[in-house]
Amino acid sequence: MGELDSDIDNWTTQLRKGLLELCIVNVLAKGDVYGYDLVKQLSEVKGLVVTEGTIYPLLARLKRLGLVTTRLAESTSGPARKYYTLTPAGQRMRETMNTYWNELAGGVSRFQNEREGHHG
Amino acid sequence: MAEWTPEATDYLEGYLKQVRALAQSSGEDAEEIVSGLRDHITTKAEQESGALITLSALRQTLAAVGSPESIVEDSTNLRTRDTATAQTAPPPVIERVVVREPASKSGNVLRWVIVAAILVFLIPVVLAILSIIAAIAIPAWSRADESEQRAACAGNLKQIGLAIQHYKTDHNGTSPTAMSDLYPKYHDVADTFVCPGAANPPNRTGSIDEWSTYEFFTGADENAIVRDRSIHNHLPTGRNVLSEDGRVSFLREIGEIQTSRP
């Protein structure tokens, strides 16, 4: 792997980590979700979930911060499932993160469009 | 409910044990992570492999979940982020974020730059203060030393004055004309005939008239009888002078500045 490839790989990893947290709180905002289902939903975004296991340290941290809670619920198709729920504090954090992300994404898009305009 | 082969069960437990150990060493909530992962892996394995979970099937499942190292490594990297999560964290977590900041290289460099800047400004100030103190103290010490020497010299001349009086008593009032008239018969302490301020103390060999730093003197001041041979024994430049009446005065080259009682 060349130096440029390594840099891009590192950049995508860092970007993905921040976005993963943003996506988790937004998925949880729609309702309780159990871990496996959460991963499946997040995996629909291409490039967001590279290894499924990385979600769990993140969820453990959100729980420790009081942003999510967990509960076990019986399942008809297997062992009891652990459901994750966004707390009010988590909801507030989600709003803050979304606001920040929207401003950031808007600004970044503007730069991208300006750049394309220069070349066009 | 799917059935797990013993090999698959052991493999899963070994995998989770590894995750637990890595998470604990990284300061993460190991049990919460392992609990979520176990739930995820069993659900995934059972949905993808059917009723029997073999070691081979489990390995395929774990390939998508990720290695223990990659899972915990991701977690460790995430801790350094500066997001709204950190800002809304309870006190223990905020402390961890805040404490880690000063440990950064830029923080250390900044600290050293501040220390260096303080030293650069402080050292000249300290040196300047020491120079001022030295400029005041050294001449003062020198003056004190010189004053003591001049007083000791005056004491010598008074002793010589007493010896002169004894000589005159024995010689019907005739004054002595040389130090050898007084030493050792009328005063036998050789040190008395040497000024303590003399730059080069004499060898004291031969006649006392040669090595004594005092001399008899009859000049413009008729009363002056004995004085320092050199004007450089004391500062400022001048001589201690013994008068006929027993007084000792210090005379600068430009005039009298101090007189001691007989």
mmCIF file of C-alpha atoms in Angstrom:
data_model
loop_
_atom_site.group_PDB
_atom_site.id
_atom_site.type_symbol
_atom_site.label_atom_id
_atom_site.label_comp_id
_atom_site.label_asym_id
_atom_site.label_seq_id
_atom_site.Cartn_x
_atom_site.Cartn_y
_atom_site.Cartn_z
ATOM 1 C CA MET A 1 0.000 0.000 0.000
ATOM 2 C CA GLY A 2 1.398 3.370 -1.021
ATOM 3 C CA GLU A 3 1.655 6.356 1.284
ATOM 4 C CA LEU A 4 -1.308 8.038 -0.391
ATOM 5 C CA ASP A 5 -3.449 4.915 -0.019
ATOM 6 C CA SER A 6 -2.458 4.703 3.621
ATOM 7 C CA ASP A 7 -3.418 8.344 4.188
ATOM 8 C CA ILE A 8 -6.789 7.874 2.530
ATOM 9 C CA ASP A 9 -7.386 4.709 4.514
ATOM 10 C CA ASN A 10 -6.637 6.542 7.744
ATOM 11 C CA TRP A 11 -8.855 9.464 6.724
ATOM 12 C CA THR A 12 -11.825 7.220 5.888
ATOM 13 C CA THR A 13 -11.391 5.350 9.172
ATOM 14 C CA GLN A 14 -11.482 8.548 11.218
ATOM 15 C CA LEU A 15 -14.426 9.923 9.240
ATOM 16 C CA ARG A 16 -16.331 6.659 9.581
ATOM 17 C CA LYS A 17 -15.882 6.582 13.338
ATOM 18 C CA GLY A 18 -17.484 9.953 13.861
ATOM 19 C CA LEU A 19 -20.299 9.237 11.437
ATOM 20 C CA LEU A 20 -20.962 5.858 13.021
ATOM 21 C CA GLU A 21 -21.855 7.515 16.306
ATOM 22 C CA LEU A 22 -24.091 10.007 14.530
ATOM 23 C CA CYS A 23 -25.877 7.221 12.659
ATOM 24 C CA ILE A 24 -26.337 5.080 15.773
ATOM 25 C CA VAL A 25 -28.130 7.814 17.711
ATOM 26 C CA ASN A 26 -30.310 8.574 14.698
ATOM 27 C CA VAL A 27 -31.275 4.920 14.243
ATOM 28 C CA LEU A 28 -32.019 4.616 17.958
ATOM 29 C CA ALA A 29 -34.121 7.781 17.830
ATOM 30 C CA LYS A 30 -36.708 5.884 15.784
ATOM 31 C CA GLY A 31 -37.216 3.338 18.547
ATOM 32 C CA ASP A 32 -35.611 0.507 20.503
ATOM 33 C CA VAL A 33 -33.303 -1.616 18.405
ATOM 34 C CA TYR A 34 -31.377 -4.741 19.304
ATOM 35 C CA GLY A 35 -27.689 -4.928 18.474
ATOM 36 C CA TYR A 36 -27.801 -7.257 15.519
ATOM 37 C CA ASP A 37 -30.607 -5.291 13.860
ATOM 38 C CA LEU A 38 -28.793 -2.023 14.501
ATOM 39 C CA VAL A 39 -25.717 -3.356 12.732
ATOM 40 C CA LYS A 40 -27.830 -4.538 9.814
ATOM 41 C CA GLN A 41 -29.382 -1.097 9.405
ATOM 42 C CA LEU A 42 -26.050 0.660 9.617
ATOM 43 C CA SER A 43 -24.533 -1.781 7.119
ATOM 44 C CA GLU A 44 -26.946 -0.459 4.512
ATOM 45 C CA VAL A 45 -24.789 2.660 4.334
ATOM 46 C CA LYS A 46 -21.898 1.608 2.158
ATOM 47 C CA GLY A 47 -18.542 1.909 3.897
ATOM 48 C CA LEU A 48 -19.978 2.823 7.278
ATOM 49 C CA VAL A 49 -19.626 -0.567 8.995
ATOM 50 C CA VAL A 50 -16.429 -2.338 8.047
ATOM 51 C CA THR A 51 -16.356 -4.758 10.989
ATOM 52 C CA GLU A 52 -19.609 -5.348 12.829
ATOM 53 C CA GLY A 53 -17.979 -5.773 16.247
ATOM 54 C CA THR A 54 -16.777 -2.180 16.417
ATOM 55 C CA ILE A 55 -20.357 -1.067 17.146
ATOM 56 C CA TYR A 56 -20.307 -2.641 20.600
ATOM 57 C CA PRO A 57 -17.508 -0.690 22.271
ATOM 58 C CA LEU A 58 -19.263 2.405 20.954
ATOM 59 C CA LEU A 59 -22.614 1.312 22.362
ATOM 60 C CA ALA A 60 -20.958 0.424 25.687
ATOM 61 C CA ARG A 61 -19.522 3.909 25.855
ATOM 62 C CA LEU A 62 -22.816 5.584 24.994
ATOM 63 C CA LYS A 63 -24.400 3.556 27.759
ATOM 64 C CA ARG A 64 -21.746 4.561 30.263
ATOM 65 C CA LEU A 65 -22.278 8.202 29.302
ATOM 66 C CA GLY A 66 -25.971 7.810 30.031
ATOM 67 C CA LEU A 67 -26.942 8.400 26.420
ATOM 68 C CA VAL A 68 -28.455 4.964 25.854
ATOM 69 C CA THR A 69 -29.933 2.266 28.089
ATOM 70 C CA THR A 70 -30.276 -1.458 27.456
ATOM 71 C CA ARG A 71 -32.896 -4.064 28.278
ATOM 72 C CA LEU A 72 -33.142 -7.777 27.609
ATOM 73 C CA ALA A 73 -36.213 -9.079 25.832
ATOM 74 C CA GLU A 74 -37.185 -12.638 25.057
ATOM 75 C CA SER A 75 -37.064 -13.699 21.402
ATOM 76 C CA THR A 76 -39.181 -16.302 19.691
ATOM 77 C CA SER A 77 -36.395 -17.194 17.309
ATOM 78 C CA GLY A 78 -33.437 -17.549 19.661
ATOM 79 C CA PRO A 79 -31.793 -16.306 22.861
ATOM 80 C CA ALA A 80 -32.917 -13.145 24.657
ATOM 81 C CA ARG A 81 -31.978 -10.040 22.784
ATOM 82 C CA LYS A 82 -30.407 -6.906 24.182
ATOM 83 C CA TYR A 83 -32.305 -3.805 23.045
ATOM 84 C CA TYR A 84 -30.759 -0.351 23.004
ATOM 85 C CA THR A 85 -32.812 2.765 23.789
ATOM 86 C CA LEU A 86 -31.865 6.435 23.439
ATOM 87 C CA THR A 87 -32.218 8.378 26.716
ATOM 88 C CA PRO A 88 -33.367 12.031 26.879
ATOM 89 C CA ALA A 89 -29.715 13.015 27.237
ATOM 90 C CA GLY A 90 -28.957 10.916 24.172
ATOM 91 C CA GLN A 91 -31.784 12.650 22.327
ATOM 92 C CA ARG A 92 -30.317 16.052 23.151
ATOM 93 C CA MET A 93 -26.910 14.902 22.022
ATOM 94 C CA ARG A 94 -28.422 13.634 18.784
ATOM 95 C CA GLU A 95 -29.974 17.046 18.093
ATOM 96 C CA THR A 96 -26.661 18.769 18.762
ATOM 97 C CA MET A 97 -24.797 16.316 16.579
ATOM 98 C CA ASN A 98 -27.320 16.645 13.747
ATOM 99 C CA THR A 99 -27.153 20.434 13.850
ATOM 100 C CA TYR A 100 -23.396 20.312 13.764
ATOM 101 C CA TRP A 101 -23.360 17.747 11.000
ATOM 102 C CA ASN A 102 -25.860 19.657 8.847
ATOM 103 C CA GLU A 103 -23.846 22.841 9.092
ATOM 104 C CA LEU A 104 -20.650 20.975 8.408
ATOM 105 C CA ALA A 105 -22.049 18.989 5.493
ATOM 106 C CA GLY A 106 -23.592 22.122 4.004
ATOM 107 C CA GLY A 107 -20.307 23.986 4.231
ATOM 108 C CA VAL A 108 -18.325 21.116 2.795
ATOM 109 C CA SER A 109 -20.803 20.721 -0.088
ATOM 110 C CA ARG A 110 -20.484 24.400 -0.868
ATOM 111 C CA PHE A 111 -16.731 24.058 -1.173
ATOM 112 C CA GLN A 112 -17.103 21.004 -3.342
ATOM 113 C CA ASN A 113 -19.559 22.751 -5.652
ATOM 114 C CA GLU A 114 -17.398 25.863 -5.889
ATOM 115 C CA ARG A 115 -14.440 23.694 -6.758
ATOM 116 C CA GLU A 116 -16.393 21.906 -9.469
ATOM 117 C CA GLY A 117 -17.591 25.273 -10.753
ATOM 118 C CA HIS A 118 -13.992 26.458 -11.140
ATOM 119 C CA HIS A 119 -13.123 23.402 -13.180
ATOM 120 C CA GLY A 120 -16.287 23.573 -15.229
ATOM 121 C CA MET B 1 -33.094 -22.491 19.219
ATOM 122 C CA ALA B 2 -29.983 -23.559 17.282
ATOM 123 C CA GLU B 3 -27.571 -26.164 18.540
ATOM 124 C CA TRP B 4 -23.916 -25.314 18.950
ATOM 125 C CA THR B 5 -21.110 -27.868 18.595
ATOM 126 C CA PRO B 6 -18.711 -27.975 21.583
ATOM 127 C CA GLU B 7 -15.871 -26.749 19.332
ATOM 128 C CA ALA B 8 -17.924 -23.734 18.235
ATOM 129 C CA THR B 9 -18.931 -22.992 21.831
ATOM 130 C CA ASP B 10 -15.314 -23.180 23.023
ATOM 131 C CA TYR B 11 -14.153 -21.042 20.126
ATOM 132 C CA LEU B 12 -16.756 -18.378 20.849
ATOM 133 C CA GLU B 13 -15.824 -18.316 24.542
ATOM 134 C CA GLY B 14 -12.137 -18.006 23.668
ATOM 135 C CA TYR B 15 -12.936 -15.175 21.257
ATOM 136 C CA LEU B 16 -15.001 -13.317 23.845
ATOM 137 C CA LYS B 17 -12.358 -13.901 26.511
ATOM 138 C CA GLN B 18 -9.826 -12.232 24.255
ATOM 139 C CA VAL B 19 -12.149 -9.270 23.645
ATOM 140 C CA ARG B 20 -12.748 -8.971 27.401
ATOM 141 C CA ALA B 21 -9.022 -8.906 28.188
ATOM 142 C CA LEU B 22 -8.267 -6.320 25.507
ATOM 143 C CA ALA B 23 -11.206 -4.143 26.524
ATOM 144 C CA GLN B 24 -10.185 -4.246 30.187
ATOM 145 C CA SER B 25 -6.622 -3.252 29.371
ATOM 146 C CA SER B 26 -8.010 -0.323 27.362
ATOM 147 C CA GLY B 27 -10.177 0.823 30.260
ATOM 148 C CA GLU B 28 -13.419 0.016 28.452
ATOM 149 C CA ASP B 29 -16.546 -1.512 29.927
ATOM 150 C CA ALA B 30 -15.506 -5.054 29.009
ATOM 151 C CA GLU B 31 -18.627 -6.828 30.244
ATOM 152 C CA GLU B 32 -20.971 -4.541 28.354
ATOM 153 C CA ILE B 33 -18.993 -5.007 25.150
ATOM 154 C CA VAL B 34 -18.803 -8.782 25.548
ATOM 155 C CA SER B 35 -22.495 -8.978 26.362
ATOM 156 C CA GLY B 36 -23.458 -7.061 23.220
ATOM 157 C CA LEU B 37 -21.039 -9.022 21.067
ATOM 158 C CA ARG B 38 -22.266 -12.373 22.365
ATOM 159 C CA ASP B 39 -25.832 -11.369 21.592
ATOM 160 C CA HIS B 40 -24.830 -10.205 18.139
ATOM 161 C CA ILE B 41 -22.735 -13.249 17.250
ATOM 162 C CA THR B 42 -25.286 -15.830 18.411
ATOM 163 C CA THR B 43 -28.106 -14.061 16.576
ATOM 164 C CA LYS B 44 -26.065 -13.666 13.422
ATOM 165 C CA ALA B 45 -24.733 -17.221 13.488
ATOM 166 C CA GLU B 46 -28.171 -18.693 14.020
ATOM 167 C CA GLN B 47 -29.766 -16.596 11.291
ATOM 168 C CA GLU B 48 -27.025 -17.337 8.790
ATOM 169 C CA SER B 49 -26.226 -20.981 9.596
ATOM 170 C CA GLY B 50 -29.501 -22.522 10.602
ATOM 171 C CA ALA B 51 -30.059 -25.093 13.326
ATOM 172 C CA LEU B 52 -26.474 -26.295 13.827
ATOM 173 C CA ILE B 53 -23.637 -23.887 14.523
ATOM 174 C CA THR B 54 -20.347 -25.545 13.679
ATOM 175 C CA LEU B 55 -16.849 -24.158 14.194
ATOM 176 C CA SER B 56 -16.601 -23.441 10.481
ATOM 177 C CA ALA B 57 -19.876 -21.533 10.463
ATOM 178 C CA LEU B 58 -18.884 -19.561 13.538
ATOM 179 C CA ARG B 59 -15.592 -18.591 11.937
ATOM 180 C CA GLN B 60 -17.456 -17.215 8.948
ATOM 181 C CA THR B 61 -19.666 -15.204 11.271
ATOM 182 C CA LEU B 62 -16.689 -13.870 13.245
ATOM 183 C CA ALA B 63 -14.956 -12.829 10.034
ATOM 184 C CA ALA B 64 -17.702 -10.232 9.552
ATOM 185 C CA VAL B 65 -17.776 -9.258 13.232
ATOM 186 C CA GLY B 66 -14.054 -8.559 13.264
ATOM 187 C CA SER B 67 -11.034 -9.676 15.254
ATOM 188 C CA PRO B 68 -10.851 -8.836 18.973
ATOM 189 C CA GLU B 69 -7.933 -6.536 18.239
ATOM 190 C CA SER B 70 -9.759 -4.575 15.540
ATOM 191 C CA ILE B 71 -12.829 -4.156 17.750
ATOM 192 C CA VAL B 72 -10.940 -2.831 20.759
ATOM 193 C CA GLU B 73 -8.500 -0.851 18.648
ATOM 194 C CA ASP B 74 -11.399 1.043 17.137
ATOM 195 C CA SER B 75 -12.710 1.656 20.608
ATOM 196 C CA THR B 76 -9.362 3.021 21.832
ATOM 197 C CA ASN B 77 -9.076 5.381 18.871
ATOM 198 C CA LEU B 78 -12.577 6.662 19.457
ATOM 199 C CA ARG B 79 -11.693 7.766 22.955
ATOM 200 C CA THR B 80 -9.453 10.518 21.646
ATOM 201 C CA ARG B 81 -12.231 12.202 19.722
ATOM 202 C CA ASP B 82 -13.487 15.656 20.653
ATOM 203 C CA THR B 83 -17.209 15.506 20.095
ATOM 204 C CA ALA B 84 -20.379 16.543 21.781
ATOM 205 C CA THR B 85 -20.287 13.199 23.549
ATOM 206 C CA ALA B 86 -17.272 14.248 25.501
ATOM 207 C CA GLN B 87 -18.858 17.577 26.372
ATOM 208 C CA THR B 88 -22.002 15.961 27.777
ATOM 209 C CA ALA B 89 -20.150 13.165 29.540
ATOM 210 C CA PRO B 90 -20.484 12.594 33.284
ATOM 211 C CA PRO B 91 -17.578 13.856 35.431
ATOM 212 C CA PRO B 92 -15.327 10.756 35.316
ATOM 213 C CA VAL B 93 -15.271 10.698 31.533
ATOM 214 C CA ILE B 94 -14.821 14.450 31.230
ATOM 215 C CA GLU B 95 -11.869 14.113 33.571
ATOM 216 C CA ARG B 96 -10.315 11.517 31.317
ATOM 217 C CA VAL B 97 -10.680 13.732 28.271
ATOM 218 C CA VAL B 98 -9.359 16.793 30.069
ATOM 219 C CA VAL B 99 -6.456 14.952 31.643
ATOM 220 C CA ARG B 100 -5.331 13.517 28.324
ATOM 221 C CA GLU B 101 -5.025 16.929 26.651
ATOM 222 C CA PRO B 102 -1.971 18.224 28.577
ATOM 223 C CA ALA B 103 -0.165 14.953 27.894
ATOM 224 C CA SER B 104 -0.069 15.725 24.192
ATOM 225 C CA LYS B 105 3.227 16.591 22.513
ATOM 226 C CA SER B 106 2.085 20.102 21.658
ATOM 227 C CA GLY B 107 1.171 20.640 25.312
ATOM 228 C CA ASN B 108 4.613 19.535 26.451
ATOM 229 C CA VAL B 109 6.331 21.706 23.859
ATOM 230 C CA LEU B 110 4.253 24.713 24.914
ATOM 231 C CA ARG B 111 5.140 24.094 28.556
ATOM 232 C CA TRP B 112 8.848 23.956 27.734
ATOM 233 C CA VAL B 113 8.633 27.086 25.625
ATOM 234 C CA ILE B 114 7.035 28.944 28.551
ATOM 235 C CA VAL B 115 9.708 27.675 30.972
ATOM 236 C CA ALA B 116 12.479 28.626 28.526
ATOM 237 C CA ALA B 117 10.986 32.096 28.034
ATOM 238 C CA ILE B 118 10.787 32.642 31.786
ATOM 239 C CA LEU B 119 14.398 31.526 32.211
ATOM 240 C CA VAL B 120 15.595 33.751 29.371
ATOM 241 C CA PHE B 121 14.063 36.792 31.039
ATOM 242 C CA LEU B 122 14.741 35.718 34.613
ATOM 243 C CA ILE B 123 18.458 34.914 34.345
ATOM 244 C CA PRO B 124 19.531 38.419 33.181
ATOM 245 C CA VAL B 125 17.383 39.985 35.910
ATOM 246 C CA VAL B 126 18.979 37.785 38.591
ATOM 247 C CA LEU B 127 22.465 38.528 37.228
ATOM 248 C CA ALA B 128 21.731 42.258 37.204
ATOM 249 C CA ILE B 129 20.539 42.130 40.829
ATOM 250 C CA LEU B 130 23.644 40.157 41.871
ATOM 251 C CA SER B 131 25.870 42.678 40.057
ATOM 252 C CA ILE B 132 24.222 45.571 41.887
ATOM 253 C CA ILE B 133 24.626 43.822 45.239
ATOM 254 C CA ALA B 134 28.289 43.071 44.458
ATOM 255 C CA ALA B 135 28.912 46.654 43.363
ATOM 256 C CA ILE B 136 27.569 47.897 46.692
ATOM 257 C CA ALA B 137 28.976 45.207 48.980
ATOM 258 C CA ILE B 138 32.543 44.723 47.686
ATOM 259 C CA PRO B 139 33.657 48.374 48.119
ATOM 260 C CA ALA B 140 31.981 48.392 51.534
ATOM 261 C CA TRP B 141 33.938 45.301 52.599
ATOM 262 C CA SER B 142 37.063 46.848 51.168
ATOM 263 C CA ARG B 143 36.478 50.088 53.048
ATOM 264 C CA ALA B 144 35.904 48.195 56.297
ATOM 265 C CA ASP B 145 39.132 46.254 55.800
ATOM 266 C CA GLU B 146 41.070 49.415 54.967
ATOM 267 C CA SER B 147 39.650 51.222 57.984
ATOM 268 C CA GLU B 148 40.804 48.412 60.298
ATOM 269 C CA GLN B 149 44.305 48.508 58.820
ATOM 270 C CA ARG B 150 44.549 52.243 59.197
ATOM 271 C CA ALA B 151 43.437 52.009 62.830
ATOM 272 C CA ALA B 152 46.001 49.262 63.525
ATOM 273 C CA CYS B 153 48.678 51.407 61.916
ATOM 274 C CA ALA B 154 47.677 54.341 64.127
ATOM 275 C CA GLY B 155 47.990 52.002 67.137
ATOM 276 C CA ASN B 156 51.538 51.136 66.078
ATOM 277 C CA LEU B 157 52.473 54.801 65.850
ATOM 278 C CA LYS B 158 51.068 55.454 69.323
ATOM 279 C CA GLN B 159 53.226 52.631 70.682
ATOM 280 C CA ILE B 160 56.211 54.150 68.912
ATOM 281 C CA GLY B 161 55.275 57.535 70.413
ATOM 282 C CA LEU B 162 55.418 56.037 73.934
ATOM 283 C CA ALA B 163 58.809 54.509 73.150
ATOM 284 C CA ILE B 164 60.007 57.951 71.998
ATOM 285 C CA GLN B 165 58.897 59.457 75.311
ATOM 286 C CA HIS B 166 60.847 56.796 77.216
ATOM 287 C CA TYR B 167 63.896 57.436 75.054
ATOM 288 C CA LYS B 168 63.682 61.186 75.670
ATOM 289 C CA THR B 169 63.390 60.647 79.420
ATOM 290 C CA ASP B 170 66.587 58.615 79.364
ATOM 291 C CA HIS B 171 68.367 61.118 77.119
ATOM 292 C CA ASN B 172 67.585 64.432 78.811
ATOM 293 C CA GLY B 173 64.848 65.281 76.335
ATOM 294 C CA THR B 174 66.832 64.497 73.239
ATOM 295 C CA SER B 175 64.667 62.956 70.533
ATOM 296 C CA PRO B 176 65.618 59.702 68.797
ATOM 297 C CA THR B 177 66.467 59.959 65.115
ATOM 298 C CA ALA B 178 66.131 56.337 63.970
ATOM 299 C CA MET B 179 63.977 53.325 64.687
ATOM 300 C CA SER B 180 67.098 51.494 65.842
ATOM 301 C CA ASP B 181 67.190 53.996 68.769
ATOM 302 C CA LEU B 182 63.876 52.546 69.962
ATOM 303 C CA TYR B 183 64.011 48.859 68.990
ATOM 304 C CA PRO B 184 64.439 46.688 70.903
ATOM 305 C CA LYS B 185 65.500 48.689 73.958
ATOM 306 C CA TYR B 186 62.399 50.897 74.303
ATOM 307 C CA HIS B 187 59.937 48.697 72.407
ATOM 308 C CA ASP B 188 60.769 45.093 71.609
ATOM 309 C CA VAL B 189 57.770 44.073 69.499
ATOM 310 C CA ALA B 190 58.978 44.058 65.888
ATOM 311 C CA ASP B 191 55.423 43.966 64.446
ATOM 312 C CA THR B 192 54.832 47.442 65.848
ATOM 313 C CA PHE B 193 57.343 48.825 63.392
ATOM 314 C CA VAL B 194 55.548 47.412 60.360
ATOM 315 C CA CYS B 195 52.362 48.960 58.976
ATOM 316 C CA PRO B 196 49.661 46.272 58.482
ATOM 317 C CA GLY B 197 48.616 48.073 55.289
ATOM 318 C CA ALA B 198 52.033 47.723 53.653
ATOM 319 C CA ALA B 199 51.629 46.220 50.210
ATOM 320 C CA ASN B 200 54.883 44.254 50.516
ATOM 321 C CA PRO B 201 55.619 43.250 54.120
ATOM 322 C CA PRO B 202 59.365 43.622 54.793
ATOM 323 C CA ASN B 203 61.770 40.720 55.231
ATOM 324 C CA ARG B 204 62.922 42.031 58.653
ATOM 325 C CA THR B 205 66.566 41.152 58.069
ATOM 326 C CA GLY B 206 69.356 43.569 58.852
ATOM 327 C CA SER B 207 68.850 46.863 60.658
ATOM 328 C CA ILE B 208 65.324 47.886 61.631
ATOM 329 C CA ASP B 209 66.016 51.201 59.947
ATOM 330 C CA GLU B 210 66.020 49.292 56.681
ATOM 331 C CA TRP B 211 62.916 47.167 57.092
ATOM 332 C CA SER B 212 60.597 49.292 59.244
ATOM 333 C CA THR B 213 57.761 50.748 57.170
ATOM 334 C CA TYR B 214 57.828 53.897 59.330
ATOM 335 C CA GLU B 215 60.333 56.708 59.171
ATOM 336 C CA PHE B 216 61.322 59.700 61.254
ATOM 337 C CA PHE B 217 60.257 62.892 59.620
ATOM 338 C CA THR B 218 60.831 66.577 60.149
ATOM 339 C CA GLY B 219 59.256 68.491 57.358
ATOM 340 C CA ALA B 220 56.853 71.371 56.935
ATOM 341 C CA ASP B 221 54.860 70.207 59.946
ATOM 342 C CA GLU B 222 57.293 70.649 62.804
ATOM 343 C CA ASN B 223 55.207 68.528 65.103
ATOM 344 C CA ALA B 224 55.285 65.465 62.840
ATOM 345 C CA ILE B 225 57.960 63.056 63.970
ATOM 346 C CA VAL B 226 57.135 59.578 62.621
ATOM 347 C CA ARG B 227 55.023 58.616 59.601
ATOM 348 C CA ASP B 228 54.307 55.869 57.117
ATOM 349 C CA ARG B 229 57.248 55.584 54.772
ATOM 350 C CA SER B 230 54.924 54.990 51.810
ATOM 351 C CA ILE B 231 51.855 56.979 50.823
ATOM 352 C CA HIS B 232 50.352 53.813 49.339
ATOM 353 C CA ASN B 233 49.869 51.800 52.542
ATOM 354 C CA HIS B 234 46.338 53.136 52.934
ATOM 355 C CA LEU B 235 43.400 54.285 50.846
ATOM 356 C CA PRO B 236 42.783 56.985 49.989
ATOM 357 C CA THR B 237 46.411 57.707 49.265
ATOM 358 C CA GLY B 238 48.117 59.240 52.299
ATOM 359 C CA ARG B 239 50.003 58.570 55.520
ATOM 360 C CA ASN B 240 49.397 58.071 59.204
ATOM 361 C CA VAL B 241 51.512 60.617 61.007
ATOM 362 C CA LEU B 242 52.596 60.674 64.690
ATOM 363 C CA SER B 243 52.916 64.200 66.123
ATOM 364 C CA GLU B 244 55.135 65.438 68.925
ATOM 365 C CA ASP B 245 52.205 65.583 71.321
ATOM 366 C CA GLY B 246 51.351 61.888 70.765
ATOM 367 C CA ARG B 247 48.441 62.397 68.344
ATOM 368 C CA VAL B 248 48.157 60.261 65.239
ATOM 369 C CA SER B 249 46.574 61.815 62.152
ATOM 370 C CA PHE B 250 45.870 60.489 58.712
ATOM 371 C CA LEU B 251 47.074 62.910 56.129
ATOM 372 C CA ARG B 252 46.030 62.653 52.543
ATOM 373 C CA GLU B 253 48.325 63.999 49.955
ATOM 374 C CA ILE B 254 46.034 67.016 49.812
ATOM 375 C CA GLY B 255 45.540 67.496 53.530
ATOM 376 C CA GLU B 256 44.476 66.177 56.897
ATOM 377 C CA ILE B 257 41.202 64.220 57.118
ATOM 378 C CA GLN B 258 41.270 62.343 60.398
ATOM 379 C CA THR B 259 42.863 62.748 63.782
ATOM 380 C CA SER B 260 42.879 60.254 66.630
ATOM 381 C CA ARG B 261 43.196 61.109 70.273
ATOM 382 C CA PRO B 262 46.606 60.626 71.958
#
